[in-house]
XYZ file of C-alpha atoms in Angstrom:
662
model
C 84.099 56.446 90.892
C 81.412 59.017 90.066
C 83.801 60.494 87.504
C 84.781 57.180 85.911
C 81.127 56.127 85.724
C 80.410 59.260 83.646
C 83.119 58.275 81.157
C 82.192 54.597 80.893
C 79.613 52.999 78.614
C 79.073 50.249 81.175
C 76.140 50.555 83.568
C 77.166 49.427 87.052
C 75.317 49.649 90.368
C 77.932 47.837 92.433
C 81.695 47.637 92.120
C 84.356 45.759 94.035
C 88.116 46.040 94.190
C 90.398 43.705 96.087
C 93.393 44.379 98.267
C 96.121 41.764 98.484
C 97.170 41.477 102.110
C 100.268 39.686 103.324
C 99.597 37.901 106.622
C 102.541 37.069 108.874
C 101.886 34.186 111.330
C 102.769 34.679 114.995
C 105.342 31.968 114.499
C 107.954 33.876 112.498
C 109.535 30.666 111.288
C 106.456 30.126 109.120
C 106.194 31.756 105.708
C 103.661 34.573 105.262
C 100.468 33.941 103.303
C 98.663 36.276 100.926
C 94.931 36.854 101.142
C 92.535 39.073 99.191
C 90.218 41.489 100.956
C 87.283 42.913 98.944
C 86.062 46.511 99.304
C 82.582 47.202 97.982
C 81.236 50.391 96.361
C 77.597 50.877 95.392
C 75.177 53.462 94.036
C 72.518 54.566 96.491
C 70.092 57.423 96.993
C 68.060 59.470 94.537
C 71.157 60.858 92.842
C 72.740 57.381 92.471
C 76.120 58.577 93.695
C 78.744 56.020 94.589
C 79.400 55.319 98.258
C 81.886 53.260 100.240
C 82.109 52.381 103.925
C 84.573 54.967 105.204
C 85.047 53.115 108.474
C 86.195 50.036 106.606
C 88.717 52.034 104.604
C 89.933 53.763 107.764
C 90.402 50.395 109.461
C 92.383 49.005 106.509
C 94.520 52.146 106.337
C 95.158 52.127 110.063
C 96.062 48.441 110.124
C 98.392 48.811 107.140
C 100.164 51.855 108.598
C 100.518 50.161 111.986
C 101.908 46.981 110.413
C 104.540 48.960 108.482
C 105.660 50.744 111.640
C 105.674 47.444 113.547
C 107.492 45.330 110.962
C 110.077 47.781 109.578
C 112.067 49.976 111.955
C 113.144 52.260 109.112
C 109.556 53.599 108.982
C 109.608 56.203 111.737
C 108.093 59.698 112.132
C 109.886 62.305 110.022
C 111.701 59.746 107.853
C 111.586 60.920 104.163
C 109.728 58.554 101.852
C 110.061 57.796 98.128
C 107.398 56.683 95.654
C 108.155 54.206 92.915
C 107.640 55.346 89.308
C 105.554 52.473 88.044
C 103.306 49.690 89.267
C 106.141 47.533 90.580
C 109.955 47.637 90.891
C 110.314 45.981 87.482
C 108.464 48.911 85.858
C 110.701 51.365 87.692
C 113.822 49.840 86.131
C 112.785 50.737 82.578
C 113.710 53.670 80.372
C 110.015 53.784 79.454
C 109.136 54.869 83.020
C 111.730 57.641 82.843
C 110.192 58.897 79.598
C 106.566 59.029 80.693
C 107.637 60.543 84.023
C 109.297 63.475 82.257
C 106.446 63.744 79.771
C 103.367 63.480 81.991
C 104.404 63.804 85.639
C 107.463 65.978 86.181
C 106.624 69.414 87.554
C 109.201 70.260 90.244
C 110.783 67.124 91.712
C 113.370 65.239 89.678
C 113.241 61.451 89.600
C 116.275 59.678 90.985
C 117.723 56.220 90.441
C 118.380 54.366 93.695
C 118.887 50.850 94.998
C 115.968 48.442 94.649
C 116.385 47.771 98.378
C 114.768 51.141 99.082
C 111.373 49.590 98.281
C 111.159 46.813 100.901
C 108.589 44.539 99.230
C 107.267 43.936 95.750
C 103.678 44.643 96.825
C 104.531 48.123 98.133
C 104.929 51.120 95.862
C 106.861 53.299 98.313
C 109.638 53.006 100.840
C 111.955 54.952 103.133
C 114.380 57.274 101.384
C 117.709 56.076 102.784
C 120.799 58.032 101.749
C 122.997 54.946 102.111
C 121.037 53.327 99.255
C 121.022 56.380 96.978
C 124.277 55.665 95.157
C 123.061 52.503 93.395
C 121.122 53.058 90.179
C 118.492 50.351 89.795
C 114.981 51.801 90.134
C 113.381 55.197 89.569
C 111.797 56.906 92.571
C 110.607 60.372 93.567
C 111.319 61.696 97.037
C 108.221 63.068 98.783
C 107.379 65.058 101.907
C 104.281 62.968 102.678
C 103.762 61.189 106.013
C 103.474 57.414 106.113
C 99.657 57.368 106.396
C 99.317 59.545 103.254
C 101.595 57.218 101.251
C 99.603 54.186 102.407
C 96.345 55.959 101.471
C 97.761 56.687 98.003
C 98.591 52.993 97.593
C 94.972 52.137 98.439
C 93.902 54.626 95.781
C 96.215 52.965 93.230
C 94.701 49.546 94.026
C 91.229 51.011 93.515
C 92.201 52.750 90.267
C 93.718 49.579 88.823
C 90.337 47.879 89.142
C 88.084 50.840 88.369
C 89.823 51.600 85.068
C 88.671 48.205 83.792
C 85.301 49.895 83.147
C 86.880 52.099 80.446
C 87.783 51.158 76.880
C 89.617 54.457 76.383
C 90.254 57.506 78.517
C 88.967 60.078 76.014
C 89.081 63.821 76.580
C 91.310 66.466 75.025
C 95.089 66.095 74.844
C 97.532 68.977 74.365
C 100.876 70.453 75.405
C 100.871 73.552 77.592
C 103.715 76.011 78.185
C 105.290 75.858 81.648
C 107.623 78.311 83.331
C 109.384 75.548 85.246
C 109.727 72.796 82.687
C 109.256 74.542 79.352
C 106.165 72.459 78.521
C 103.838 69.999 80.245
C 101.591 67.305 78.810
C 97.903 67.957 79.425
C 94.880 65.657 79.332
C 91.488 67.019 80.347
C 90.512 63.630 81.797
C 93.736 63.202 83.778
C 93.289 66.743 85.076
C 89.824 65.851 86.407
C 91.249 62.809 88.202
C 93.991 64.990 89.670
C 91.418 67.488 90.957
C 89.505 64.685 92.710
C 92.772 63.513 94.277
C 93.737 66.990 95.508
C 90.220 67.930 96.662
C 90.146 64.884 98.913
C 93.513 65.694 100.534
C 95.364 62.658 99.174
C 98.388 64.766 98.258
C 99.779 67.291 95.788
C 99.323 67.391 92.012
C 102.655 65.630 91.573
C 101.521 62.927 94.033
C 98.335 62.517 92.022
C 100.191 62.134 88.735
C 102.596 59.620 90.302
C 99.574 57.479 91.213
C 97.432 58.043 88.099
C 99.827 58.074 85.144
C 101.616 54.717 85.796
C 98.218 53.098 86.344
C 96.904 54.453 83.041
C 100.120 53.292 81.381
C 99.748 49.750 82.773
C 96.122 49.629 81.565
C 96.975 50.919 78.075
C 94.853 54.033 78.665
C 97.521 56.737 78.741
C 96.573 59.101 75.884
C 98.676 59.260 72.754
C 100.699 62.457 72.655
C 102.959 63.026 69.677
C 103.689 65.854 67.286
C 101.507 64.538 64.451
C 98.276 65.031 66.439
C 96.060 67.812 65.095
C 96.051 69.711 68.407
C 99.853 69.845 68.448
C 100.049 70.818 64.777
C 97.566 73.624 65.391
C 99.654 74.899 68.296
C 102.750 74.812 66.043
C 100.926 76.860 63.398
C 99.927 79.461 65.992
C 103.574 79.813 67.017
C 104.583 80.205 63.360
C 101.934 82.856 62.697
C 103.567 84.889 65.476
C 107.053 84.100 64.107
C 107.793 82.196 67.327
C 109.848 79.552 65.573
C 112.053 78.885 68.580
C 109.012 78.045 70.707
C 107.530 75.808 68.001
C 110.776 73.894 67.488
C 111.426 73.668 71.235
C 107.995 72.142 71.785
C 108.583 69.417 69.190
C 112.092 68.813 70.554
C 110.504 68.478 74.024
C 108.270 65.707 72.641
C 111.195 63.966 70.930
C 113.105 63.905 74.224
C 110.231 62.296 76.147
C 108.401 60.022 73.690
C 108.781 56.344 72.914
C 108.003 53.921 70.106
C 105.561 55.303 67.515
C 105.031 58.536 69.434
C 108.789 59.149 69.261
C 108.910 58.271 65.576
C 106.012 60.588 64.679
C 107.446 63.423 66.768
C 110.902 63.144 65.208
C 109.396 63.216 61.710
C 107.383 66.348 62.529
C 110.435 67.948 64.174
C 112.533 67.328 61.059
C 109.831 68.727 58.787
C 109.493 71.850 60.935
C 113.275 72.383 60.726
C 112.949 72.153 56.936
C 110.110 74.708 56.934
C 112.067 77.078 59.145
C 115.118 76.912 56.875
C 112.958 77.824 53.864
C 111.181 80.719 55.588
C 111.796 84.288 54.335
C 112.457 85.458 57.920
C 116.188 85.295 58.732
C 115.570 84.502 62.414
C 113.418 81.526 61.412
C 116.122 80.260 59.056
C 118.774 80.639 61.735
C 116.680 78.795 64.346
C 115.971 75.968 61.911
C 119.680 75.628 61.131
C 120.635 75.654 64.822
C 118.142 72.863 65.548
C 119.413 70.798 62.606
C 123.019 71.163 63.749
C 122.001 70.171 67.276
C 120.280 67.038 65.970
C 123.302 66.160 63.780
C 125.547 66.530 66.815
C 123.609 64.238 69.160
C 120.325 62.429 69.654
C 117.947 64.898 71.343
C 116.917 62.357 73.962
C 120.467 61.408 74.887
C 121.346 65.081 75.116
C 118.423 65.733 77.476
C 119.085 62.822 79.841
C 122.791 63.616 79.831
C 122.026 67.091 81.174
C 119.439 66.329 83.876
C 120.602 66.911 87.431
C 120.124 63.340 88.670
C 122.525 60.900 86.959
C 121.516 57.764 85.081
C 123.462 54.541 84.494
C 125.934 54.386 81.583
C 124.194 53.634 78.273
C 120.797 54.827 79.530
C 118.512 55.575 76.530
C 121.238 54.503 74.091
C 120.201 51.163 72.597
C 121.922 50.032 69.350
C 118.586 49.919 67.511
C 117.756 53.462 68.559
C 121.225 54.723 67.618
C 120.864 53.194 64.167
C 117.412 54.733 63.743
C 118.605 58.194 64.809
C 121.565 57.859 62.457
C 119.276 57.292 59.484
C 117.113 60.245 60.499
C 120.029 62.669 60.787
C 121.572 61.417 57.546
C 118.412 62.275 55.594
C 117.829 65.508 57.528
C 121.445 66.612 57.029
C 121.328 65.900 53.283
C 118.111 67.892 52.904
C 119.341 70.783 55.083
C 122.623 70.981 53.149
C 120.651 71.271 49.907
C 118.371 73.941 51.388
C 120.898 76.326 52.927
C 122.732 78.862 50.793
C 125.040 79.919 53.615
C 128.534 78.533 53.033
C 129.413 78.619 56.737
C 126.329 76.516 57.551
C 127.214 74.105 54.746
C 130.691 73.624 56.209
C 129.204 73.068 59.672
C 126.907 70.386 58.279
C 129.751 68.812 56.332
C 131.647 68.390 59.614
C 128.841 65.983 60.613
C 128.971 64.158 57.260
C 126.127 65.978 55.475
C 126.722 67.072 51.881
C 125.298 66.783 48.373
C 126.396 63.131 48.145
C 125.708 61.941 51.701
C 122.671 60.051 50.373
C 123.196 57.498 47.632
C 121.295 58.131 44.400
C 120.397 54.446 44.351
C 118.116 53.002 41.690
C 114.455 53.094 40.709
C 113.209 49.912 39.070
C 116.859 49.009 38.532
C 117.720 52.274 36.760
C 120.123 54.904 38.134
C 118.895 57.431 35.540
C 115.306 57.139 36.801
C 116.623 57.408 40.355
C 118.413 60.665 39.524
C 115.209 62.115 38.090
C 113.375 61.063 41.248
C 116.072 62.570 43.495
C 115.907 65.916 41.692
C 112.108 65.924 41.925
C 112.308 65.336 45.691
C 114.654 68.312 46.017
C 112.298 70.424 43.920
C 109.510 69.636 46.385
C 111.449 69.772 49.658
C 114.460 72.059 49.120
C 112.529 74.928 47.539
C 109.947 77.292 49.024
C 106.262 76.434 48.876
C 105.639 78.986 46.105
C 108.162 77.367 43.734
C 106.915 77.394 40.132
C 107.158 74.043 38.352
C 108.103 74.013 34.676
C 106.196 70.767 34.108
C 102.804 69.189 34.740
C 102.207 68.363 38.414
C 101.753 65.615 39.367
C 103.650 64.099 36.480
C 106.122 61.383 35.692
C 108.935 63.018 37.680
C 106.718 63.140 40.777
C 105.931 59.442 40.439
C 109.684 58.855 40.230
C 110.140 60.970 43.375
C 107.737 58.627 45.199
C 109.557 55.617 43.736
C 112.969 56.996 44.735
C 112.195 57.545 48.425
C 110.191 54.303 48.673
C 112.479 51.915 46.825
C 115.648 53.256 48.462
C 114.117 53.172 51.971
C 114.479 56.894 52.649
C 111.664 56.745 55.180
C 112.028 60.287 56.529
C 112.245 61.911 53.108
C 109.211 59.814 52.170
C 107.189 61.105 55.095
C 108.301 64.709 54.582
C 107.348 64.427 50.925
C 103.939 63.052 51.891
C 103.428 65.929 54.359
C 104.275 68.385 51.559
C 101.917 66.657 49.139
C 99.143 66.503 51.723
C 99.396 70.293 52.019
C 99.088 70.690 48.241
C 96.279 68.149 48.101
C 94.207 70.133 50.602
C 93.657 72.620 47.749
C 93.717 70.176 44.833
C 91.967 66.862 45.653
C 92.734 65.375 42.227
C 96.436 65.681 43.098
C 95.966 63.455 46.132
C 93.821 60.994 44.182
C 96.664 60.445 41.702
C 99.272 60.093 44.467
C 97.149 57.529 46.312
C 96.578 55.526 43.118
C 100.339 55.505 42.480
C 101.127 54.464 46.036
C 98.486 51.726 46.036
C 99.605 50.371 42.666
C 103.186 50.161 43.893
C 102.049 48.856 47.310
C 103.826 51.686 49.159
C 102.143 51.181 52.518
C 104.383 53.682 54.295
C 103.399 56.441 51.882
C 99.684 55.760 52.336
C 100.079 55.580 56.107
C 101.960 58.897 56.150
C 99.191 60.595 54.158
C 96.526 59.181 56.458
C 98.335 60.474 59.541
C 98.228 63.947 58.014
C 94.450 63.731 57.773
C 94.251 62.854 54.074
C 90.944 61.255 53.101
C 91.861 57.920 51.500
C 88.430 57.943 49.861
C 89.076 61.155 47.922
C 87.221 61.126 44.573
C 88.738 62.227 41.299
C 86.703 64.912 39.585
C 85.929 63.314 36.223
C 84.335 59.969 37.095
C 84.085 60.291 40.856
C 86.132 57.146 41.526
C 88.062 56.592 44.745
C 91.598 55.109 44.745
C 90.127 51.896 46.178
C 87.584 51.569 43.392
C 90.253 52.314 40.783
C 92.343 49.490 42.253
C 89.326 47.176 42.030
C 88.819 48.110 38.375
C 92.462 47.291 37.685
C 92.069 43.963 39.516
C 95.030 44.832 41.761
C 94.343 42.568 44.722
C 97.396 43.758 46.674
C 96.610 47.450 46.079
C 93.094 46.886 47.408
C 94.474 45.224 50.524
C 97.082 47.983 50.984
C 94.432 50.715 50.935
C 92.075 48.842 53.240
C 94.810 48.052 55.767
C 95.591 51.764 55.947
C 92.014 52.873 56.595
C 90.255 53.252 53.242
C 86.468 52.920 53.631
C 85.515 49.447 52.465
C 82.026 50.766 51.620
C 83.220 54.141 50.290
C 81.046 55.200 47.346
C 81.631 57.038 44.078
C 79.571 60.111 43.160
C 76.946 57.678 41.829
C 76.836 55.666 45.031
C 78.787 52.696 43.665
C 80.801 50.782 46.290
C 84.013 48.747 45.818
C 81.963 45.545 46.192
C 79.550 46.608 43.447
C 82.488 47.483 41.197
C 84.172 44.143 41.808
C 80.894 42.311 41.129
C 80.314 44.249 37.926
C 83.889 43.741 36.715
C 83.850 40.032 37.574
C 86.718 40.206 40.106
C 85.985 37.087 42.143
C 89.139 37.199 44.298
C 88.562 40.843 45.174
C 84.915 40.134 46.017
C 86.152 37.386 48.343
C 88.640 39.792 49.969
C 86.057 42.551 50.444
C 83.549 40.168 51.984
C 86.223 38.701 54.239
C 87.096 42.214 55.463
C 83.484 43.155 56.195
C 82.022 44.841 53.113
C 78.280 45.496 53.410
C 76.522 43.206 50.944
C 73.124 44.843 50.415
C 74.041 48.502 49.892
C 72.412 50.162 46.888
C 73.809 52.771 44.523
C 71.941 55.868 43.357
C 69.890 53.739 40.946
C 69.069 51.253 43.675
C 71.329 48.546 42.252
C 73.128 46.132 44.609
C 76.319 44.146 44.118
C 74.149 41.099 43.352
C 72.297 43.006 40.649
C 75.591 44.109 39.092
C 76.804 40.493 39.133
C 73.512 39.298 37.613
C 73.678 41.904 34.869
C 77.293 40.917 34.066
C 76.515 37.175 34.237
C 79.143 36.514 36.909
C 77.484 33.441 38.388
C 80.307 32.497 40.752
C 80.264 35.993 42.252
C 76.461 36.011 42.547
C 76.606 32.676 44.382
C 79.255 34.023 46.769
C 77.192 37.138 47.471
C 74.075 35.079 48.147
C 76.032 32.863 50.533
C 77.093 36.019 52.372
C 73.618 37.414 52.896
C 72.697 39.186 49.672
C 68.940 39.792 49.360
C 67.822 38.194 46.108
C 64.598 40.218 45.852
C 65.715 43.816 46.513
C 64.403 46.124 43.784
C 66.131 49.085 42.175
C 64.590 52.527 41.658
C 62.817 51.291 38.484
C 61.767 48.023 40.128
C 64.419 45.822 38.555
C 65.551 42.819 40.594
C 68.568 40.621 40.020
C 66.254 38.132 38.275
C 64.819 40.795 35.958
C 68.311 42.018 35.053
C 69.483 38.468 34.325
C 66.411 37.841 32.168
C 66.932 41.080 30.259
C 70.406 39.809 29.250
C 69.346 36.173 28.562
C 71.626 34.759 31.289
C 70.159 31.278 31.706
C 72.594 29.905 34.319
C 72.289 33.070 36.393
C 68.497 32.728 36.306
C 68.728 29.149 37.525
C 70.942 30.242 40.453
C 68.656 33.106 41.457
C 65.521 30.973 41.247
C 67.197 28.322 43.387
C 67.803 31.025 46.023
C 64.138 32.029 46.079
C 63.974 34.888 43.607
C 60.369 36.090 43.104
C 59.657 35.095 39.527
C 56.776 37.517 38.903
C 58.424 40.693 40.227
C 57.476 43.699 38.090
C 59.337 46.844 37.158
C 57.701 50.255 37.529
C 56.377 49.912 33.956
C 54.907 46.521 34.862
C 57.429 44.429 32.914
C 58.273 40.980 34.268
C 61.172 38.665 33.568
C 58.921 36.630 31.269
C 57.943 39.701 29.241
C 61.600 40.690 28.828
C 62.548 37.162 27.718
C 59.727 37.186 25.155
C 60.849 40.561 23.847
C 64.425 39.259 23.558
C 63.319 36.239 21.456
C 65.070 33.930 23.932
C 63.323 30.568 23.869
C 65.623 29.073 26.579
C 64.771 31.773 29.113
C 61.055 31.711 28.282
C 61.018 27.926 28.706
C 62.966 28.116 32.012
C 60.615 30.730 33.476
C 57.502 28.850 32.390
C 58.888 25.673 33.936
C 59.104 27.627 37.202
C 55.442 28.671 36.890
C 55.887 32.263 35.769
C 52.515 34.019 35.515
C 51.697 34.350 31.791
C 48.674 36.547 32.529
C 50.593 39.413 34.138
C 50.151 42.674 32.245
C 52.452 45.681 31.974
C 51.354 49.294 32.479
C 50.329 49.499 28.805
C 48.145 46.386 29.176
C 50.255 43.857 27.228
C 51.275 40.369 28.358
C 54.386 38.285 27.657
C 52.496 36.699 24.727
C 51.823 40.150 23.280
C 55.575 40.898 23.488
C 56.400 37.644 21.644
C 53.879 38.457 18.904
C 55.309 41.979 18.536
C 58.793 40.539 17.921
C 57.368 37.736 15.718
C 59.291 35.009 17.527
C 57.431 31.761 16.727
C 59.134 29.563 19.392
C 58.231 31.947 22.209
C 54.727 32.452 20.805
C 54.147 28.707 20.752
C 55.384 28.232 24.346
C 53.366 31.160 25.680
C 50.162 30.205 23.818
C 50.388 26.715 25.241
C 50.929 28.066 28.740
C 48.045 30.544 28.305
C 45.644 27.917 27.007
C 45.146 29.826 23.728
């Protein structure tokens, strides 16, 4: 609890977790009842460390152990015990439990599938390991050497952890993969390791016991750290292997992740594995090329996960890990990987080996781009130029150019999702040196609403707010300028900064207000754009709307909290800007929202002075009707009447003289 309190943002002085206790009446014909028993922890003393009544815990543990021995004759001294993998038998029946066991927990002891009868009750997480029940394959368990009291104590710890983890929003800490002599690699989390050390230091069991208690609990609470091959720590470890020409180790590590991951973590890891195979096959080192080819052929032969679970020592039920959806997904992956590998390799023997699995120059359909097969062929060839050639390939055309846009169209419109993501990884690498390259790619992807392409770039660390060098615009601001509502939404949904500024400090909201894009202003406000930000000149979105006479936008901004009286660096307010452009309806709106009518710029000019200078009788009359001060003077000493006389505008002169009493 001391450890969890350090990680949590919540300040607690007391904490309580509850044990569910099944009470059997003396009359065995009556059904048992379930009661909850609370155990209290609190901070005390100068160091505010957490304490618990050890006698109470000892009493609960003793009573529980005694009741198990009393109620179930299979619990006897020396009887081997098994711990469930999961928080209940239902968890232990899932392929998901098998995956996170082999990813986070497995060190020495293999999990085994046994009869559900081995765990006697749904509220217990362990049971006697009975050989007569070992042939059925229903739930996943791990056989232990722990005595009954230790297993019961671990269950108490799991009950505590289930409640205590509610204080955390995320686990945090560093996540990595470490080499292991026994299991090739092991998943590592600095925070999980600290919990394990607490467990071991207090004699609750071994490291494997600790992980069996901690990892399923974190999984149930949604706190188990993400661990897939696209994470920066894993990519850095891959690059270190490559620097040392340890391609086998790098590829084995990513294959290890593919075997043990699920859902998005599996998808990301498979994509990175495929891209690393592609890099290996293009490497000048012959050993690297051979290792890449071997891994590709292995993937074409069989799903890496199925291959792994087929070869583990403890059998699994028929069809384990082999769902139709997964088979279809793996089939698409290997089809695109095989096509790319066939186009990369120059070895005829390797080509024939790949052809035996259906990979060849025509194993992917050329398809169409915008309904054209000719455009699709240009896109296909551009993809091969990027992915089937070495990184130092010289292009005989401008990059990025029309063929590169067609490459993006080809993989996106023909649903080649793996080629798309490999192409984005390649382009992200180029863009790290040439930001304008990435700006153009992001604008293309946003304009075509290619969400997958933008998401793939973001996962590779690409800044979606990259600015092009000439005008300093971001892809989001360019989409606003082009009034592409869907492109704006696409970028924002993938992580673009809604308040991201240009070199001049202009935000997307300011741009939309200036350009008169009402629907986009509505979208930005709905998604949380900050209303009162100022650009490098001190102008706000409201000021840009006032200057452009976009009254509907100005009204919307005011309704969403825009400050009507903020001044720019030269003292201009929205009212002053509207007056300078003779926008009568805008002035009426701003005055109705409490705009200060006599605000002055740094040179002392007021809205009334600007209206007089502009020879605009309607604005002068409106401002005077709202009691504008005709006696205000600018820095040079002149009044609004002086401005009207300088411009020789008789209507304004007459109005101002009357108001001045001249």
